[in-house]
XYZ file of N, CA and C in Angstrom:
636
model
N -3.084 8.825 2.074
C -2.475 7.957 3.085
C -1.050 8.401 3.418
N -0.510 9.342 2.920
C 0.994 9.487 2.934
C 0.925 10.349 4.092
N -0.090 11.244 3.895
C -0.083 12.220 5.246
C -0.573 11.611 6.481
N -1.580 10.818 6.056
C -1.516 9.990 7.403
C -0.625 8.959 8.271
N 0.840 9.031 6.955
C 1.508 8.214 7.483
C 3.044 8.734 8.444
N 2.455 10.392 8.312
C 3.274 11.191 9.290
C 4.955 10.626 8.776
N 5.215 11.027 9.748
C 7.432 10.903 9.586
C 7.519 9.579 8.925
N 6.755 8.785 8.741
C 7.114 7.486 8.289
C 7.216 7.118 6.494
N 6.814 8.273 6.192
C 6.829 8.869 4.927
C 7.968 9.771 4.290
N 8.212 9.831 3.563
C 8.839 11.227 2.951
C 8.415 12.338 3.214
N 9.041 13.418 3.487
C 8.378 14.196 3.340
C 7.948 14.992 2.415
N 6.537 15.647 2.930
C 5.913 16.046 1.553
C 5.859 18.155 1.731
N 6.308 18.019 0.137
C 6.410 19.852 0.432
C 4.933 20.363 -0.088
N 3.976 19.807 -0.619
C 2.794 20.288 -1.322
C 2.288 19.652 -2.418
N 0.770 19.864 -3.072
C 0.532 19.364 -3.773
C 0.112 20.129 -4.870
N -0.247 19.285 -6.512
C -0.527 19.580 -7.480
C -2.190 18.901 -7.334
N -2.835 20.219 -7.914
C -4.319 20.492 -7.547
C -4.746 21.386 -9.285
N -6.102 20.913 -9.694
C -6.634 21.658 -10.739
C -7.757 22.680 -10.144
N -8.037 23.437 -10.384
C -9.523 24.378 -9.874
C -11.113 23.286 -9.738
N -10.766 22.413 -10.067
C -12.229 21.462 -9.638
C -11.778 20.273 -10.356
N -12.636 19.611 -9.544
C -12.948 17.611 -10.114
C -12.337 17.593 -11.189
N -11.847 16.596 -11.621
C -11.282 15.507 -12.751
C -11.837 14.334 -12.332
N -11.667 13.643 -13.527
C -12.102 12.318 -13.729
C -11.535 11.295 -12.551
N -11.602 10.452 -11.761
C -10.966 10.543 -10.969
C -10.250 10.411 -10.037
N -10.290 12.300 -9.429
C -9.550 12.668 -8.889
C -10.571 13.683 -7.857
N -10.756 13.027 -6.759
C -11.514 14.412 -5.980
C -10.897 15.775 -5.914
N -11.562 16.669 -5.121
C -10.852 17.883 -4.746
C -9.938 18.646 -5.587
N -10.081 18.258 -7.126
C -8.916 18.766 -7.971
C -7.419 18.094 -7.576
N -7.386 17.334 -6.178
C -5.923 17.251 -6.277
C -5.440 15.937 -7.222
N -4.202 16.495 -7.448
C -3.783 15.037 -8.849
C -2.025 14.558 -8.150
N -2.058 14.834 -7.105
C -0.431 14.414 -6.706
C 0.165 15.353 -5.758
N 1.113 14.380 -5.124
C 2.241 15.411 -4.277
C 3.315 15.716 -4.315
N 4.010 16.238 -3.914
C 5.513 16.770 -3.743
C 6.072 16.667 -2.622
N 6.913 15.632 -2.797
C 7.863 15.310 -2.128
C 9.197 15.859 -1.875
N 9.998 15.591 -0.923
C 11.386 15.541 -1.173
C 12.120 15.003 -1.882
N 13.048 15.717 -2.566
C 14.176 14.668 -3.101
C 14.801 13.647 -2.512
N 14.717 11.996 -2.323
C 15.607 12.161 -1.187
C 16.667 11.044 -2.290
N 17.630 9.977 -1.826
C 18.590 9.062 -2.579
C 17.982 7.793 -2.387
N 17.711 7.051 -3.767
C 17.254 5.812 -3.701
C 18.172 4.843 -3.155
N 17.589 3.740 -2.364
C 18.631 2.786 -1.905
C 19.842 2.205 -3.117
N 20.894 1.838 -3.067
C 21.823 0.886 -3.669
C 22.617 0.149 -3.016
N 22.093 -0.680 -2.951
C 23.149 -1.947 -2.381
C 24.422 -2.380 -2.499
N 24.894 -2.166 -3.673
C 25.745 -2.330 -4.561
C 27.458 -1.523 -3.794
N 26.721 -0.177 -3.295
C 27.664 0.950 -2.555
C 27.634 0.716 -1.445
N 27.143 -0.071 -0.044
C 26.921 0.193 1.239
C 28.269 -1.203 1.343
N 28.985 -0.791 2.489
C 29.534 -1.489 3.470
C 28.224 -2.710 4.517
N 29.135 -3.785 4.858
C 28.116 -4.189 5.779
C 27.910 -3.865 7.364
N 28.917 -2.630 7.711
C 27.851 -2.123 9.239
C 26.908 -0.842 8.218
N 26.735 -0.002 7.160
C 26.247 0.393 6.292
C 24.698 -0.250 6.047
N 24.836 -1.536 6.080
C 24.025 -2.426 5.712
C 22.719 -2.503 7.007
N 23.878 -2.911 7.645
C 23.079 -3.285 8.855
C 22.276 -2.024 9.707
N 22.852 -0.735 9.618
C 22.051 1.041 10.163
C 20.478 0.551 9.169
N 20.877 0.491 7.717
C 19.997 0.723 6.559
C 18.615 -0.254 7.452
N 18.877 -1.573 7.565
C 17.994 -2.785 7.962
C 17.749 -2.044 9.150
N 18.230 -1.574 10.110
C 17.244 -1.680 11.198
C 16.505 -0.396 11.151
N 16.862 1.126 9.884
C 15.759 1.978 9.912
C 14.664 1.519 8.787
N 15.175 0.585 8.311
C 14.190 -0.081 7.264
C 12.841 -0.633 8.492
N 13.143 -1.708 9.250
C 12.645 -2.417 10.006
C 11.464 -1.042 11.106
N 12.373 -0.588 11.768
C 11.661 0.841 12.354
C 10.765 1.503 11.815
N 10.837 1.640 10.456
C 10.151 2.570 10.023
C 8.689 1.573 9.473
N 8.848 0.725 9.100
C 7.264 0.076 8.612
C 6.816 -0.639 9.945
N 7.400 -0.825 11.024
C 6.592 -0.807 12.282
C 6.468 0.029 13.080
N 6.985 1.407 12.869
C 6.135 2.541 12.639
C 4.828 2.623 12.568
N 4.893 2.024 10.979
C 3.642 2.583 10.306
C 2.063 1.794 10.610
N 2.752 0.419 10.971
C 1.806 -0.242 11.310
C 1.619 0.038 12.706
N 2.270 0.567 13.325
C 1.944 1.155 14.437
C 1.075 2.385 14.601
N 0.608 3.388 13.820
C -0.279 3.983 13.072
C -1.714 3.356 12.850
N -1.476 2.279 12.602
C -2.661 1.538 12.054
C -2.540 1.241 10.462
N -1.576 1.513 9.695
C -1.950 1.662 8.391
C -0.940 0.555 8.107
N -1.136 -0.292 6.730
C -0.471 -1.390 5.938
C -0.226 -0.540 4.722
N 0.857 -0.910 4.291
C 1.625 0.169 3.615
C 1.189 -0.554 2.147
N 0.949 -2.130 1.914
C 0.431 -2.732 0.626
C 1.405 -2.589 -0.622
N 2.342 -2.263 -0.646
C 2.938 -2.062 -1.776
C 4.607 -2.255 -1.693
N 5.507 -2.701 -0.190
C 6.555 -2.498 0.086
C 7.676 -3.230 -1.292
N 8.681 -2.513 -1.652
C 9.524 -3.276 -2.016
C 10.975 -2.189 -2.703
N 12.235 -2.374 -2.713
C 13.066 -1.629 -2.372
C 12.913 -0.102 -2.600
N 12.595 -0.005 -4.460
C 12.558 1.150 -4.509
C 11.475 2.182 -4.233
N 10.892 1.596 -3.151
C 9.882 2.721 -2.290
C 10.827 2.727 -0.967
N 11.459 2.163 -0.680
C 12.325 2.784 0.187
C 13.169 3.982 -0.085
N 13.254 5.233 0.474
C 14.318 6.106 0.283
C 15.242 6.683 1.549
N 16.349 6.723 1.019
C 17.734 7.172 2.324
C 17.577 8.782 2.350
N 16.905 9.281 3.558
C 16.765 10.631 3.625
C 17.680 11.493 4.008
N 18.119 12.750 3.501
C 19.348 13.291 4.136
C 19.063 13.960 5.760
N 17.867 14.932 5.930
C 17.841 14.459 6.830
C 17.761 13.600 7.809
N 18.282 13.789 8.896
C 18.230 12.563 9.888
C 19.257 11.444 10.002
N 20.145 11.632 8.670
C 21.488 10.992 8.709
C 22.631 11.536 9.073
N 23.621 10.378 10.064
C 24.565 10.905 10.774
C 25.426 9.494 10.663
N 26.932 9.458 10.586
C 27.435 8.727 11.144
C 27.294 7.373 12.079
N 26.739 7.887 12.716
C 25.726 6.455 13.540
C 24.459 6.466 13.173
N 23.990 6.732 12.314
C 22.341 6.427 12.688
C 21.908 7.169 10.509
N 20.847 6.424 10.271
C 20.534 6.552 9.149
C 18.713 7.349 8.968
N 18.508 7.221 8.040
C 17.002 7.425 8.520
C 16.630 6.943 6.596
N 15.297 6.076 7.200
C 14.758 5.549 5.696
C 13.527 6.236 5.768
N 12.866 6.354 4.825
C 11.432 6.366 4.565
C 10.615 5.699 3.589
N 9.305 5.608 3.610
C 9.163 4.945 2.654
C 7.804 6.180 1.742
N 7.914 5.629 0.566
C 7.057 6.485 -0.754
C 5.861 5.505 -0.983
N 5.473 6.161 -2.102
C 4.310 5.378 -2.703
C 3.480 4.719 -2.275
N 2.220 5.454 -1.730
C 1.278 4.880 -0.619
C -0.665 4.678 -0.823
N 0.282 4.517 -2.486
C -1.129 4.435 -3.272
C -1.928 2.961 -3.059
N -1.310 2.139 -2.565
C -2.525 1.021 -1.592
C -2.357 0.749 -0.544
N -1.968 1.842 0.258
C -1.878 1.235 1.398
C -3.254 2.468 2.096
N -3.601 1.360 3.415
C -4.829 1.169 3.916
C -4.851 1.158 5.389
N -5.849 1.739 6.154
C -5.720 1.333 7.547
C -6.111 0.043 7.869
N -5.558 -0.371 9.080
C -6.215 -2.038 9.162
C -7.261 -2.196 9.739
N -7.736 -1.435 10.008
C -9.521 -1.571 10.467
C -10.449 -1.693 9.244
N -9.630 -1.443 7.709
C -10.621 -0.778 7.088
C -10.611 -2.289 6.154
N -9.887 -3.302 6.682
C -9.793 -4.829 5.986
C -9.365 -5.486 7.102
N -10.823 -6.395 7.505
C -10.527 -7.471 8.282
C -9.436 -8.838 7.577
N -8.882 -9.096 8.542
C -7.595 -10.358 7.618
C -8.392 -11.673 7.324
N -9.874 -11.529 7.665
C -10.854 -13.297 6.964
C -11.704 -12.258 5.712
N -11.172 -11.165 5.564
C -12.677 -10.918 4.680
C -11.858 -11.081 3.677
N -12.939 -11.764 2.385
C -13.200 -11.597 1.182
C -14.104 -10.887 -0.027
N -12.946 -10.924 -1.076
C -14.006 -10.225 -1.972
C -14.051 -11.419 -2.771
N -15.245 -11.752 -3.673
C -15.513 -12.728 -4.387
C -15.540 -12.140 -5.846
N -16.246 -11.136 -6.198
C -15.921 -9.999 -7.497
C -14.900 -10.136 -8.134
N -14.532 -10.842 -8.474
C -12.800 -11.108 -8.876
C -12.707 -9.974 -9.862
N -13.560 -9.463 -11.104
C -13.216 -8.569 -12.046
C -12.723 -7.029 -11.294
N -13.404 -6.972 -10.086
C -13.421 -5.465 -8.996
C -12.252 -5.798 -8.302
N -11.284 -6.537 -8.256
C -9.844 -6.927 -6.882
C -8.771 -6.578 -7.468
N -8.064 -5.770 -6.546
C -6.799 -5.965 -6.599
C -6.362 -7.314 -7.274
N -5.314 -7.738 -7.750
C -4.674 -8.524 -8.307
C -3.600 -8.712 -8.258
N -2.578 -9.455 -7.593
C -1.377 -9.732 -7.100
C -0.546 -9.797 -8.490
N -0.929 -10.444 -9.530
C -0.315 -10.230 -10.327
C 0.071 -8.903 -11.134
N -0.879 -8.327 -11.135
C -0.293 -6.728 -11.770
C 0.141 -5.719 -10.512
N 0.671 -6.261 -9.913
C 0.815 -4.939 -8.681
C 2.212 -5.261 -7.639
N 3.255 -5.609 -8.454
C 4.758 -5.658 -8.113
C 5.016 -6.938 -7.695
N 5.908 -7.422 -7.260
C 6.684 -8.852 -6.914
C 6.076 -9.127 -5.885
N 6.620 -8.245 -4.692
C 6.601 -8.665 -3.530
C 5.121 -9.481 -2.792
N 4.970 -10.414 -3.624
C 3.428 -11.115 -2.998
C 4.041 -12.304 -1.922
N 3.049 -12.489 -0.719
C 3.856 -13.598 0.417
C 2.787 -14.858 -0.855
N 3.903 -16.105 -0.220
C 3.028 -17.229 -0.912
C 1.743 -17.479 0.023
N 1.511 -16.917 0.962
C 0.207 -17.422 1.579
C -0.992 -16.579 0.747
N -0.873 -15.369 0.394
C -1.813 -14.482 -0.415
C -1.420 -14.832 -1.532
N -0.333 -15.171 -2.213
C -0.620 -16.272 -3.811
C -1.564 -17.236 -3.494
N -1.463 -18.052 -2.350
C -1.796 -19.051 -2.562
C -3.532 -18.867 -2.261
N -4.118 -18.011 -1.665
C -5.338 -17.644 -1.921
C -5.851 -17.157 -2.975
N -5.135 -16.284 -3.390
C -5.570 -15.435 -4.970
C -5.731 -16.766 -6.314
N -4.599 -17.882 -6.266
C -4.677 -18.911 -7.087
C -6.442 -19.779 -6.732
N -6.556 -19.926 -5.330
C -7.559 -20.591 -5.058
C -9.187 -19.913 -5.473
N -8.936 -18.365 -6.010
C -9.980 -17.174 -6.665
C -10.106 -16.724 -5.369
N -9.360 -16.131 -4.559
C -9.632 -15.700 -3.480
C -8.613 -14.504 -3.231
N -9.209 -13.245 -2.591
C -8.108 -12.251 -2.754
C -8.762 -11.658 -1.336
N -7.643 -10.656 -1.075
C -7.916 -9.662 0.336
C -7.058 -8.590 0.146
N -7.266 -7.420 0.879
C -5.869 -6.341 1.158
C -4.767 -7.110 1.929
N -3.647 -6.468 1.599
C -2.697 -6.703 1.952
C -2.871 -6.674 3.613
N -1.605 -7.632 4.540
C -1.879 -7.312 5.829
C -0.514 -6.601 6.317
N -0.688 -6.890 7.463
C 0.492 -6.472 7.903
C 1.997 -7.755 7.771
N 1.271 -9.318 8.010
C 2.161 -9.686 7.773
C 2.771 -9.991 6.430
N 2.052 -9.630 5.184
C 2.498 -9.384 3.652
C 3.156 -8.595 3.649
N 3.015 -6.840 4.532
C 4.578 -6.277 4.430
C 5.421 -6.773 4.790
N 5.500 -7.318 6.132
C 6.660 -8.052 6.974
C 7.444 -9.001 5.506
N 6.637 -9.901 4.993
C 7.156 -10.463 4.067
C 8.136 -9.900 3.328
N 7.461 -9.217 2.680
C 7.971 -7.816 1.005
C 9.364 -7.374 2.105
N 9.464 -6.779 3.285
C 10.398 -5.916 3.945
C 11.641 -7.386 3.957
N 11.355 -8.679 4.131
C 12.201 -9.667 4.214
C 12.691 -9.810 3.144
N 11.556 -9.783 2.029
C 12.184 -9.581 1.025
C 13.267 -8.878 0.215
N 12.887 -7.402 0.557
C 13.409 -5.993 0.364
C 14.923 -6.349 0.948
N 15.129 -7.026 2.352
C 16.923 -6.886 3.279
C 17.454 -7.545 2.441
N 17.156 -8.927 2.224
C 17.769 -9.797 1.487
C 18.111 -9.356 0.113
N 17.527 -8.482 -0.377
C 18.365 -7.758 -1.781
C 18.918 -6.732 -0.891
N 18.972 -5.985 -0.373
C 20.168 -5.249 -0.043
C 21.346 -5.758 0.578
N 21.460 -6.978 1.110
C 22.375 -7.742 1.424
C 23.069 -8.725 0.675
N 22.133 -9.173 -0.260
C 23.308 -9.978 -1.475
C 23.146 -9.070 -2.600
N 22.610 -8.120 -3.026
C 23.017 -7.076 -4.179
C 22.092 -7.841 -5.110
N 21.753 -8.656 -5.059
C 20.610 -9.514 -6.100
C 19.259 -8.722 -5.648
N 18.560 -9.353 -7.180
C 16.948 -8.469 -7.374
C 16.400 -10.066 -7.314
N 15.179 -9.653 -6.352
C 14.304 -11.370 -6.781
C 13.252 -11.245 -7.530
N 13.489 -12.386 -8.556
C 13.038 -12.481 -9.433
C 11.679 -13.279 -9.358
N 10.336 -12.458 -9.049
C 9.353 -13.173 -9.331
C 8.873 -14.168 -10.121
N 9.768 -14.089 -11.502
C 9.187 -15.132 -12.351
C 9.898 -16.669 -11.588
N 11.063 -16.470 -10.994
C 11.443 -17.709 -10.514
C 10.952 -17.797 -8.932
N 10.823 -17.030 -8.463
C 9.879 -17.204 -7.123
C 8.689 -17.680 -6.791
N 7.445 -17.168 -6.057
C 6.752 -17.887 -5.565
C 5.654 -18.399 -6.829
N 5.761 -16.899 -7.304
C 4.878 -17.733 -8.874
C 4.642 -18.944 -9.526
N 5.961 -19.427 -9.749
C 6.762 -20.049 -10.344
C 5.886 -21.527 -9.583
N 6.189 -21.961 -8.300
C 6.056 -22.982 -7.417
C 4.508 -22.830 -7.543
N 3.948 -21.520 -7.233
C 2.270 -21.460 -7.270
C 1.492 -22.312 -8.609
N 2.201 -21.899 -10.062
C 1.641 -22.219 -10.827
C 1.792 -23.414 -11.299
N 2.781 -24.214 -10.482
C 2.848 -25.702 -10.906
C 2.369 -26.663 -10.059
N 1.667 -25.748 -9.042
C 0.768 -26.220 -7.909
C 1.205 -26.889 -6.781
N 2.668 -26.756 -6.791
C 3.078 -26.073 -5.287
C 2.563 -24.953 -4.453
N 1.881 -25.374 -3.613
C 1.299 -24.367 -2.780
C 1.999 -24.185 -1.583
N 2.868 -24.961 -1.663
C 3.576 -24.555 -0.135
C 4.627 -23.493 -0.273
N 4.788 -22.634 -1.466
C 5.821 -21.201 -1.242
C 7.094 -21.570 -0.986
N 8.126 -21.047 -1.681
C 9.690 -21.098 -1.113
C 10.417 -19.502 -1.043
N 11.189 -19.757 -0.088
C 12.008 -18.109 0.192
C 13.132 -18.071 -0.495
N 14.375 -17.541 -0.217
C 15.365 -17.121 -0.833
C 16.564 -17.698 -0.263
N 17.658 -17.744 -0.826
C 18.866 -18.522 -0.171
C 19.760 -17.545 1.054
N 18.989 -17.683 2.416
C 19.599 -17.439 3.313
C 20.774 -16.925 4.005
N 21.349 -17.274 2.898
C 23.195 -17.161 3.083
C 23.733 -15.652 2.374
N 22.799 -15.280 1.635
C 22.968 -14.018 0.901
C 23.427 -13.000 2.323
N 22.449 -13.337 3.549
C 22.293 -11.860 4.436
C 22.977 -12.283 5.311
N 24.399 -11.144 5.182
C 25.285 -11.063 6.444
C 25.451 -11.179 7.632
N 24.289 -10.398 8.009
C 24.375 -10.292 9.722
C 23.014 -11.532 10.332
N 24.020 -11.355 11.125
C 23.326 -12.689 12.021
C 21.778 -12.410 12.626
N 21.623 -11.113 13.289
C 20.285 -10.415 13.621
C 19.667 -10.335 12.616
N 20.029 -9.852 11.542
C 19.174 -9.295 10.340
C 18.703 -10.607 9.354
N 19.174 -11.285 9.780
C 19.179 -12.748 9.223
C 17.542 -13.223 10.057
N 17.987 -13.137 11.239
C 16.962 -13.740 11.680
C 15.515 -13.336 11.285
N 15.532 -11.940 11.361
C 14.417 -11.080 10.981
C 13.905 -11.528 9.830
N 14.738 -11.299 8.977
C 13.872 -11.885 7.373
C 13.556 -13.078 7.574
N 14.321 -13.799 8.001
C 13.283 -15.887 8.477
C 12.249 -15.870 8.921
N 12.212 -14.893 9.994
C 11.266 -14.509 10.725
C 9.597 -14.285 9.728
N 10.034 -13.068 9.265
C 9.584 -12.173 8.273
C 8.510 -13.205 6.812
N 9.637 -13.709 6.191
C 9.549 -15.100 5.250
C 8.634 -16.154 5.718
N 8.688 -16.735 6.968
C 8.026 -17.654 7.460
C 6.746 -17.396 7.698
N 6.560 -16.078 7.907
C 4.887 -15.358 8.482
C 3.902 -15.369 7.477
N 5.075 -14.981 6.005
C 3.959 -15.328 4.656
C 3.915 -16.162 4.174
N 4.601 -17.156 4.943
C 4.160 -18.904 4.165
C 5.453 -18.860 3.177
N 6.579 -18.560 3.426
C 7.823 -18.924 2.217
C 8.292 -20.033 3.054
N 9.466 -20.972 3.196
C 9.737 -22.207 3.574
C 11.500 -21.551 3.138
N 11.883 -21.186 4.761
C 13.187 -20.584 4.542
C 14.151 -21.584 5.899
């Protein structure tokens, strides 16, 4: 999926391949090679810094869904600051790790799997879950990720680069899910500087059922 995800990806210099099948692994191949590029830090950016970062953040996963593909896995440190393509005015992000992400033809947004032992599982597979797909997975109900679960994770993702805080799943939607709050809560608003970029993540937050 990485190659299918063209410029919206890292780029890739080649891959690591054995002379036949592994366990598996088709085609002998076992991985790629990427670029080096600099992981995001929040911690170092200015806020017009901030604000270049958010809108090639934003560009680049509607990009991808512009492609057709759901990237399934968004959250900061699959974002990377590429040297190419950075200038003074203008930044360039990409994103990595595209080991679930999927075209959207290839998961309708009503289908289910009922197999629960065969599913993905929101719980072993990073933070960034919207409370509307908690709140199905709690009900034994699961799906691929959509497009608006990245939108979520990416709202997620600004808002730590804008207050320098990591969100903490155990106090997030989990948290409200498992005490059977099903209605999801977002993050404290006030963290993200800019007024545009603000909106976006509300935006963003609201699509996966958080209450921002």
């Amino acid at each position: 999926m990485h190659l299918a995800a063209g410029s919206c990806g890292v780029t890739i210099h080649g891959t690591v391949s054995t002379p036949e099948n592994t366990d598996g692994y088709q085609n002998g191949t076992l991985g790629i090679i990427i670029a080096q590029e600099m992981p995001l830090t929040p911690r170092l950016y200015l806020p017009a810094q901030r604000k270049k970062i958010s809108e090639s953040m934003r560009q680049v996963v509607l990009d991808l869904h512009g492609k057709g593909i759901v990237h399934g896995d968004i959250y900061l440190s699959n974002f990377l600051l590429c040297a190419s393509g950075n200038s003074n005015d203008q930044v360039s992000v990409k994103l990595s790790n595209f080991h679930d992400s999927h075209f959207i033809s290839d998961s309708s947004q009503n289908s289910v799997d009922h197999e629960k032992e065969e599913q993905w599982t929101p719980i072993l597979n990073g933070k960034m879950i919207s409370p509307n797909r908690a709140n199905e997975w709690m009900k034994g109900r699961d799906r691929k990720a959509t497009k608006e679960d990245d939108l979520y994770a990416l709202g997620i993702c600004m808002w730590e680069l804008w207050s320098g805080k990591r969100y903490d799943e155990a106090r997030g939607i989990w948290e409200d899910v498992r005490r059977g709050d099903l209605k999801g809560r977002g993050v404290d608003m006030k963290g993200v500087g800019d007024k545009g970029v603000r909106a976006w993540v509300r935006a963003w937050l609201r699509g996966g059922g958080a209450i921002v």
